[in-house]
XYZ file of N, CA and C in Angstrom:
477
model
N 1.106 -1.421 -0.246
C -0.037 0.324 0.283
C 0.914 1.363 -0.212
N 0.819 2.313 -0.911
C 1.508 3.639 -0.749
C 1.387 4.654 0.165
N 2.220 5.114 0.239
C 1.644 5.619 1.326
C 1.452 6.867 0.326
N 0.275 7.415 1.473
C -0.554 8.769 1.052
C -0.288 9.704 1.686
N 0.008 9.839 3.127
C 0.584 10.651 3.661
C 0.798 11.854 3.663
N 0.820 13.235 4.415
C 1.546 14.593 3.504
C 2.221 15.203 4.741
N 2.917 15.267 4.777
C 4.127 16.245 5.148
C 3.927 17.549 5.798
N 3.692 17.291 6.929
C 3.180 18.846 6.974
C 4.874 19.319 7.891
N 4.684 21.052 7.151
C 5.944 21.459 8.161
C 5.925 21.629 8.975
N 6.651 21.796 10.283
C 6.440 22.455 11.525
C 6.604 23.673 11.497
N 5.293 23.727 13.121
C 4.807 25.938 13.302
C 6.596 26.060 13.345
N 6.193 27.447 12.304
C 7.905 28.202 13.371
C 7.050 30.151 13.528
N 7.884 30.413 14.130
C 7.195 32.389 14.271
C 6.243 31.931 15.109
N 5.969 32.934 15.249
C 4.490 33.552 16.093
C 3.172 32.918 15.363
N 2.134 33.208 16.808
C 1.157 32.467 15.628
C 0.529 33.815 16.243
N 0.279 34.971 15.213
C -0.950 36.123 15.600
C -2.677 35.844 15.861
N -3.297 36.173 16.489
C -4.165 35.930 17.012
C -5.150 37.358 17.348
N -6.150 37.990 16.279
C -6.196 39.340 16.171
C -8.482 39.097 16.123
N -8.204 40.036 17.933
C -9.921 39.631 18.373
C -10.400 40.879 18.091
N -11.775 40.412 17.332
C -12.936 41.641 17.025
C -13.619 41.795 18.125
N -13.108 42.459 18.803
C -14.237 43.048 20.524
C -12.864 42.700 21.210
N -13.204 43.356 22.247
C -11.754 42.782 23.399
C -13.240 42.935 25.079
N -14.093 42.021 25.189
C -15.152 42.301 25.964
C -14.993 40.838 26.954
N -15.884 40.156 27.968
C -15.613 39.030 27.941
C -15.112 38.024 27.696
N -15.631 37.515 26.664
C -15.119 36.074 26.045
C -13.352 36.192 25.258
N -13.564 37.134 24.400
C -12.044 37.642 24.582
C -10.945 37.976 25.289
N -11.485 38.610 26.560
C -10.261 38.594 27.476
C -10.556 37.237 28.333
N -11.799 36.580 28.597
C -11.219 34.926 29.196
C -10.207 34.184 28.064
N -10.731 34.480 26.798
C -9.677 33.468 26.140
C -7.724 34.164 26.773
N -7.496 35.349 26.300
C -6.868 35.932 26.852
C -6.096 35.444 28.299
N -6.874 35.835 29.088
C -6.545 35.263 30.179
C -6.333 33.847 30.759
N -6.750 33.414 29.802
C -6.812 31.936 30.045
C -5.430 31.122 29.105
N -5.176 31.269 28.815
C -3.587 31.399 27.555
C -2.658 31.583 28.919
N -2.139 32.711 28.987
C -1.629 33.578 30.049
C -1.959 32.459 31.429
N -2.271 32.167 31.861
C -2.664 31.416 32.969
C -1.602 30.716 32.373
N -2.251 29.521 31.500
C -1.856 28.619 31.195
C -0.117 28.314 30.782
N 0.180 29.710 30.007
C 1.608 30.216 30.067
C 2.151 29.947 31.266
N 1.720 30.541 32.335
C 2.602 31.181 33.245
C 2.543 29.663 34.973
N 1.806 28.617 34.002
C 1.546 27.841 35.087
C 0.304 28.036 36.057
N -0.419 28.950 36.022
C -1.284 28.636 36.964
C -2.791 28.007 36.685
N -3.342 27.749 35.611
C -3.826 26.758 35.401
C -3.494 25.275 34.267
N -4.037 24.252 33.852
C -3.956 23.704 33.135
C -5.391 23.928 32.197
N -4.640 23.368 30.351
C -5.457 23.703 29.297
C -6.763 22.744 28.729
N -7.347 22.487 30.326
C -8.627 21.386 30.997
C -9.670 22.252 29.258
N -10.238 20.887 28.928
C -11.174 21.421 27.511
C -10.736 21.628 25.996
N -9.603 21.791 26.292
C -8.463 22.303 24.872
C -8.069 21.488 24.255
N -8.689 20.529 23.135
C -8.213 20.094 22.259
C -7.256 19.784 21.919
N -6.131 20.435 21.373
C -4.638 20.546 20.944
C -3.996 20.226 21.882
N -4.235 20.661 23.117
C -3.305 20.865 24.140
C -3.864 19.672 25.318
N -4.701 18.912 25.824
C -5.128 18.179 26.375
C -5.252 16.865 25.533
N -5.875 17.271 24.298
C -6.660 15.363 23.439
C -5.454 14.904 22.701
N -6.320 13.462 22.640
C -5.245 12.747 22.632
C -5.373 12.215 20.948
N -4.753 11.038 20.690
C -5.288 10.433 19.652
C -4.489 9.288 19.104
N -5.416 8.310 18.642
C -5.032 6.893 18.779
C -4.296 6.662 17.524
N -3.228 5.973 17.713
C -2.357 5.587 15.838
C -2.560 3.728 16.265
N -2.365 3.568 15.446
C -2.974 1.559 14.845
C -3.988 1.411 15.503
N -3.680 0.016 15.839
C -4.852 -0.380 16.498
C -5.480 -0.104 18.066
N -5.999 -0.526 18.636
C -6.542 -0.174 19.853
C -5.679 -0.910 20.813
N -4.717 -1.948 20.364
C -4.543 -2.725 21.209
C -2.401 -1.997 21.111
N -2.885 -1.492 20.529
C -0.732 -0.945 20.318
C -0.316 -0.241 21.311
N -1.718 0.633 21.793
C -1.591 1.983 23.124
C -0.562 2.679 22.644
N -0.895 3.668 21.125
C -0.060 4.068 21.112
C -1.043 5.585 20.975
N -0.889 6.506 22.235
C -2.055 7.234 21.769
C -1.509 8.219 22.411
N -0.228 9.404 21.628
C 0.538 10.396 22.056
C -0.702 11.759 22.338
N -0.454 12.281 22.579
C -1.331 14.243 22.688
C -1.526 14.965 21.767
N -1.848 15.208 20.969
C -2.229 16.031 19.817
C -0.824 16.749 19.319
N -0.349 17.626 20.435
C -0.185 18.560 20.401
C 1.369 18.113 20.272
N 2.189 16.876 20.091
C 2.943 16.205 20.287
C 2.965 15.884 19.033
N 1.762 15.790 18.680
C 1.927 14.379 17.294
C 2.146 15.374 16.133
N 0.785 16.612 16.058
C 0.546 17.182 14.788
C 1.366 18.282 15.127
N 2.775 19.022 14.107
C 3.623 20.457 14.264
C 2.871 21.294 14.331
N 1.815 22.124 15.394
C 0.634 23.526 15.993
C 1.607 24.080 16.644
N 1.477 25.424 16.363
C 2.389 26.300 17.272
C 2.416 26.053 18.862
N 3.052 26.659 19.756
C 3.243 26.525 20.839
C 2.402 27.469 21.595
N 1.358 27.393 22.343
C 0.990 28.711 23.785
C 1.660 29.829 23.679
N 3.308 29.568 23.679
C 4.175 30.333 23.489
C 4.321 31.106 22.789
N 4.372 30.915 21.830
C 3.901 31.391 20.425
C 3.320 32.765 20.209
N 1.958 32.840 20.408
C 0.671 33.183 20.439
C 0.787 34.352 20.764
N 0.537 35.495 19.822
C 0.120 36.933 20.336
C -1.030 37.338 20.055
N -1.769 38.076 21.136
C -2.653 38.292 20.457
C -2.806 39.954 20.462
N -3.718 40.602 19.114
C -4.473 41.983 19.230
C -5.339 41.420 19.079
N -6.128 43.105 19.183
C -7.703 43.147 19.626
C -7.803 44.564 18.741
N -9.236 45.004 17.676
C -9.792 45.908 18.236
C -11.039 46.267 18.976
N -11.665 47.079 19.336
C -12.642 47.466 19.566
C -13.043 48.900 19.855
N -14.616 48.984 20.073
C -14.848 50.599 19.898
C -14.663 51.183 21.375
N -14.595 50.050 22.834
C -13.224 51.304 24.007
C -12.413 50.830 23.809
N -11.871 51.525 24.423
C -9.829 52.477 24.660
C -9.626 51.529 25.230
N -10.587 50.487 26.623
C -10.132 50.274 27.641
C -9.291 48.591 27.403
N -7.777 48.803 28.276
C -7.187 47.578 27.551
C -7.894 46.161 27.704
N -6.925 44.891 28.006
C -7.775 43.901 27.987
C -7.821 43.520 29.804
N -7.014 44.140 30.397
C -7.100 44.053 32.167
C -8.226 44.928 32.789
N -8.296 45.950 31.956
C -9.535 46.573 32.596
C -10.602 46.234 31.155
N -10.798 45.602 30.327
C -12.203 45.134 30.184
C -12.698 44.104 30.962
N -11.671 42.962 31.376
C -11.802 41.836 31.934
C -12.347 42.185 32.946
N -11.705 43.353 33.922
C -12.358 43.533 35.375
C -13.766 44.066 35.151
N -13.851 44.728 33.850
C -15.321 45.627 33.571
C -16.223 44.273 33.756
N -16.088 43.499 32.632
C -16.956 42.126 32.163
C -17.401 41.570 33.811
N -16.095 41.085 34.701
C -16.281 40.712 35.725
C -16.612 39.379 35.254
N -16.397 38.667 34.328
C -16.786 37.008 34.131
C -15.323 35.982 34.950
N -14.548 36.842 35.581
C -12.984 36.079 35.725
C -12.473 36.398 37.148
N -12.388 35.778 37.994
C -12.295 35.856 39.764
C -10.765 37.001 39.311
N -10.632 37.651 40.259
C -9.595 39.254 40.648
C -8.504 38.387 40.933
N -8.526 37.475 41.450
C -6.900 37.227 42.070
C -6.562 36.962 40.691
N -7.405 35.663 40.044
C -6.641 35.013 38.568
C -6.514 36.282 37.650
N -6.949 37.468 37.648
C -6.662 38.949 36.876
C -5.857 39.315 36.974
N -5.612 39.292 38.841
C -4.697 40.100 38.775
C -2.557 39.445 39.189
N -2.876 37.911 38.847
C -1.540 37.145 38.271
C -1.224 37.148 36.793
N -1.661 37.224 36.265
C -2.596 38.406 35.034
C -1.946 39.243 34.328
N -1.711 40.129 35.275
C -2.721 41.988 34.491
C -1.560 42.532 33.688
N -0.294 42.089 34.132
C 0.765 43.074 33.356
C 0.555 42.736 31.547
N -0.080 41.425 31.517
C 0.134 41.032 29.912
C -1.359 41.151 29.197
N -1.997 41.090 30.126
C -3.227 41.844 29.936
C -3.583 43.118 29.347
N -2.693 43.873 30.442
C -2.622 45.313 30.715
C -2.053 46.049 29.374
N -1.039 44.622 28.856
C 0.169 45.237 27.829
C -0.571 45.546 26.313
N -2.644 44.571 26.069
C -2.777 44.551 25.583
C -4.288 45.409 25.211
N -3.708 46.650 24.150
C -4.362 47.708 24.521
C -5.040 47.375 22.297
N -6.745 47.539 22.728
C -7.056 47.256 21.414
C -7.082 48.848 20.094
N -6.876 48.060 19.124
C -7.058 49.368 17.817
C -8.214 50.042 17.766
N -8.332 51.337 17.166
C -9.887 51.622 16.669
C -10.481 50.400 16.011
N -12.128 50.261 16.393
C -12.591 49.426 15.703
C -13.840 50.010 14.527
N -13.495 49.401 13.499
C -14.682 49.751 12.276
C -16.467 50.075 13.247
N -17.302 50.743 13.255
C -18.037 51.021 14.514
C -18.797 51.570 13.159
N -20.666 51.154 13.152
C -21.684 51.427 12.565
C -22.999 51.805 13.146
N -22.821 52.914 13.387
C -24.031 53.042 14.706
C -25.022 53.090 14.514
N -25.521 52.657 12.665
C -26.904 52.343 12.874
C -27.205 50.897 12.888
N -26.573 50.054 13.088
C -26.555 48.790 13.274
C -26.578 49.023 15.332
N -26.223 49.606 15.915
C -25.674 49.031 17.238
C -26.346 50.160 17.824
N -27.746 50.783 18.334
C -28.007 51.869 18.910
C -27.712 52.284 20.376
N -27.594 51.183 21.360
C -27.121 50.951 22.496
C -25.517 51.176 22.770
N -24.951 51.068 22.025
C -23.068 51.347 21.930
C -23.013 52.810 21.789
N -21.985 52.851 21.906
C -21.889 54.484 21.953
C -19.827 54.021 22.318
N -19.578 53.797 21.309
C -17.715 54.106 21.176
C -17.079 55.396 21.354
N -15.590 55.410 21.410
C -15.030 56.325 21.761
C -13.697 55.956 20.268
N -13.657 54.598 20.858
C -12.289 54.550 20.155
C -12.624 53.465 18.321
N -13.042 54.573 17.676
C -13.242 54.342 16.082
C -12.641 54.814 15.307
N -12.476 53.792 14.131
C -12.205 54.432 12.919
C -13.000 55.576 12.094
N -12.163 56.307 11.279
C -13.254 57.225 10.266
C -12.860 57.174 9.133
N -13.592 57.297 8.156
C -13.312 57.098 6.838
C -14.699 57.681 5.511
N -14.426 58.091 4.849
C -15.608 58.549 4.077
C -15.826 57.384 3.514
N -15.819 55.955 3.386
C -16.400 55.163 2.628
C -16.045 53.620 3.010
N -17.267 52.515 3.273
C -16.409 51.199 3.776
C -15.511 50.493 3.242
N -14.931 51.428 1.477
C -13.932 50.828 1.700
C -12.326 51.686 2.408
N -12.622 52.408 2.328
C -12.162 53.570 3.310
C -11.252 52.416 4.524
N -12.465 52.171 4.996
C -12.608 51.381 6.842
C -11.568 49.958 6.295
N -12.501 49.536 5.244
C -11.457 47.990 5.160
C -9.814 48.291 4.835
N -10.158 49.382 4.260
C -8.053 49.414 4.012
C -7.206 49.775 5.054
N -8.149 50.582 6.339
C -7.378 51.121 7.295
C -7.202 49.543 8.569
N -8.334 48.931 8.170
C -7.960 47.577 8.701
C -7.011 46.687 7.875
N -6.751 46.628 6.709
C -5.765 45.640 6.125
C -4.531 46.352 6.315
N -4.105 48.008 6.919
C -2.630 48.154 7.438
C -3.048 47.802 8.803
N -4.275 47.871 9.341
C -3.833 47.332 10.517
C -3.145 46.057 10.900
N -3.337 44.643 9.848
C -3.238 43.454 10.125
C -2.167 43.683 9.412
N -1.603 44.298 8.361
C -0.016 43.685 7.906
C 0.727 44.650 9.006
N 0.169 46.013 9.644
C 1.085 46.610 11.426
C 1.354 45.508 12.291
N 0.320 44.565 12.444
C 0.516 43.484 13.769
C 1.579 42.592 12.950
N 1.305 41.989 11.488
C 1.777 40.741 11.526
C 3.585 40.889 11.264
N 3.564 42.309 10.783
C 5.348 43.268 11.170
C 6.035 43.482 12.201
N 4.854 44.057 13.077
C 5.652 43.842 14.847
C 5.337 42.595 15.405
N 5.229 41.708 14.846
C 4.821 40.480 16.063
C 5.291 39.273 15.224
């Protein structure tokens, strides 16, 4: 039987994750990754970090973790960026959201505080009850899209 496998090159460099919005969900993600990096938490529920894959027959007893079998980026190689209509950094946003324990937030406060959102594209006509001050301005939607493209290019070059 011919080998039909595909060689997958190992992940190299940083893995950039850009978040749209820096609220409860995004700050929980960032705080969780930071807590795992620092050994404060375990990656419970993370398929890539704790999940396993069976190789061969059940009786072969070959069950490596996915992260040890597939050449994926390490959690230490993740770099976060974000856009938000509010200028609060990730620590302030997480404190305001109130979904994480303050003790955990304080342990990762330096990393969260360093994540400051870029101005977001925001259309007030679609969201009546939010009024953000950290928003992009432009004459057209295309101009706003070009600003997002510039943000992504800058994020890539800086990280």
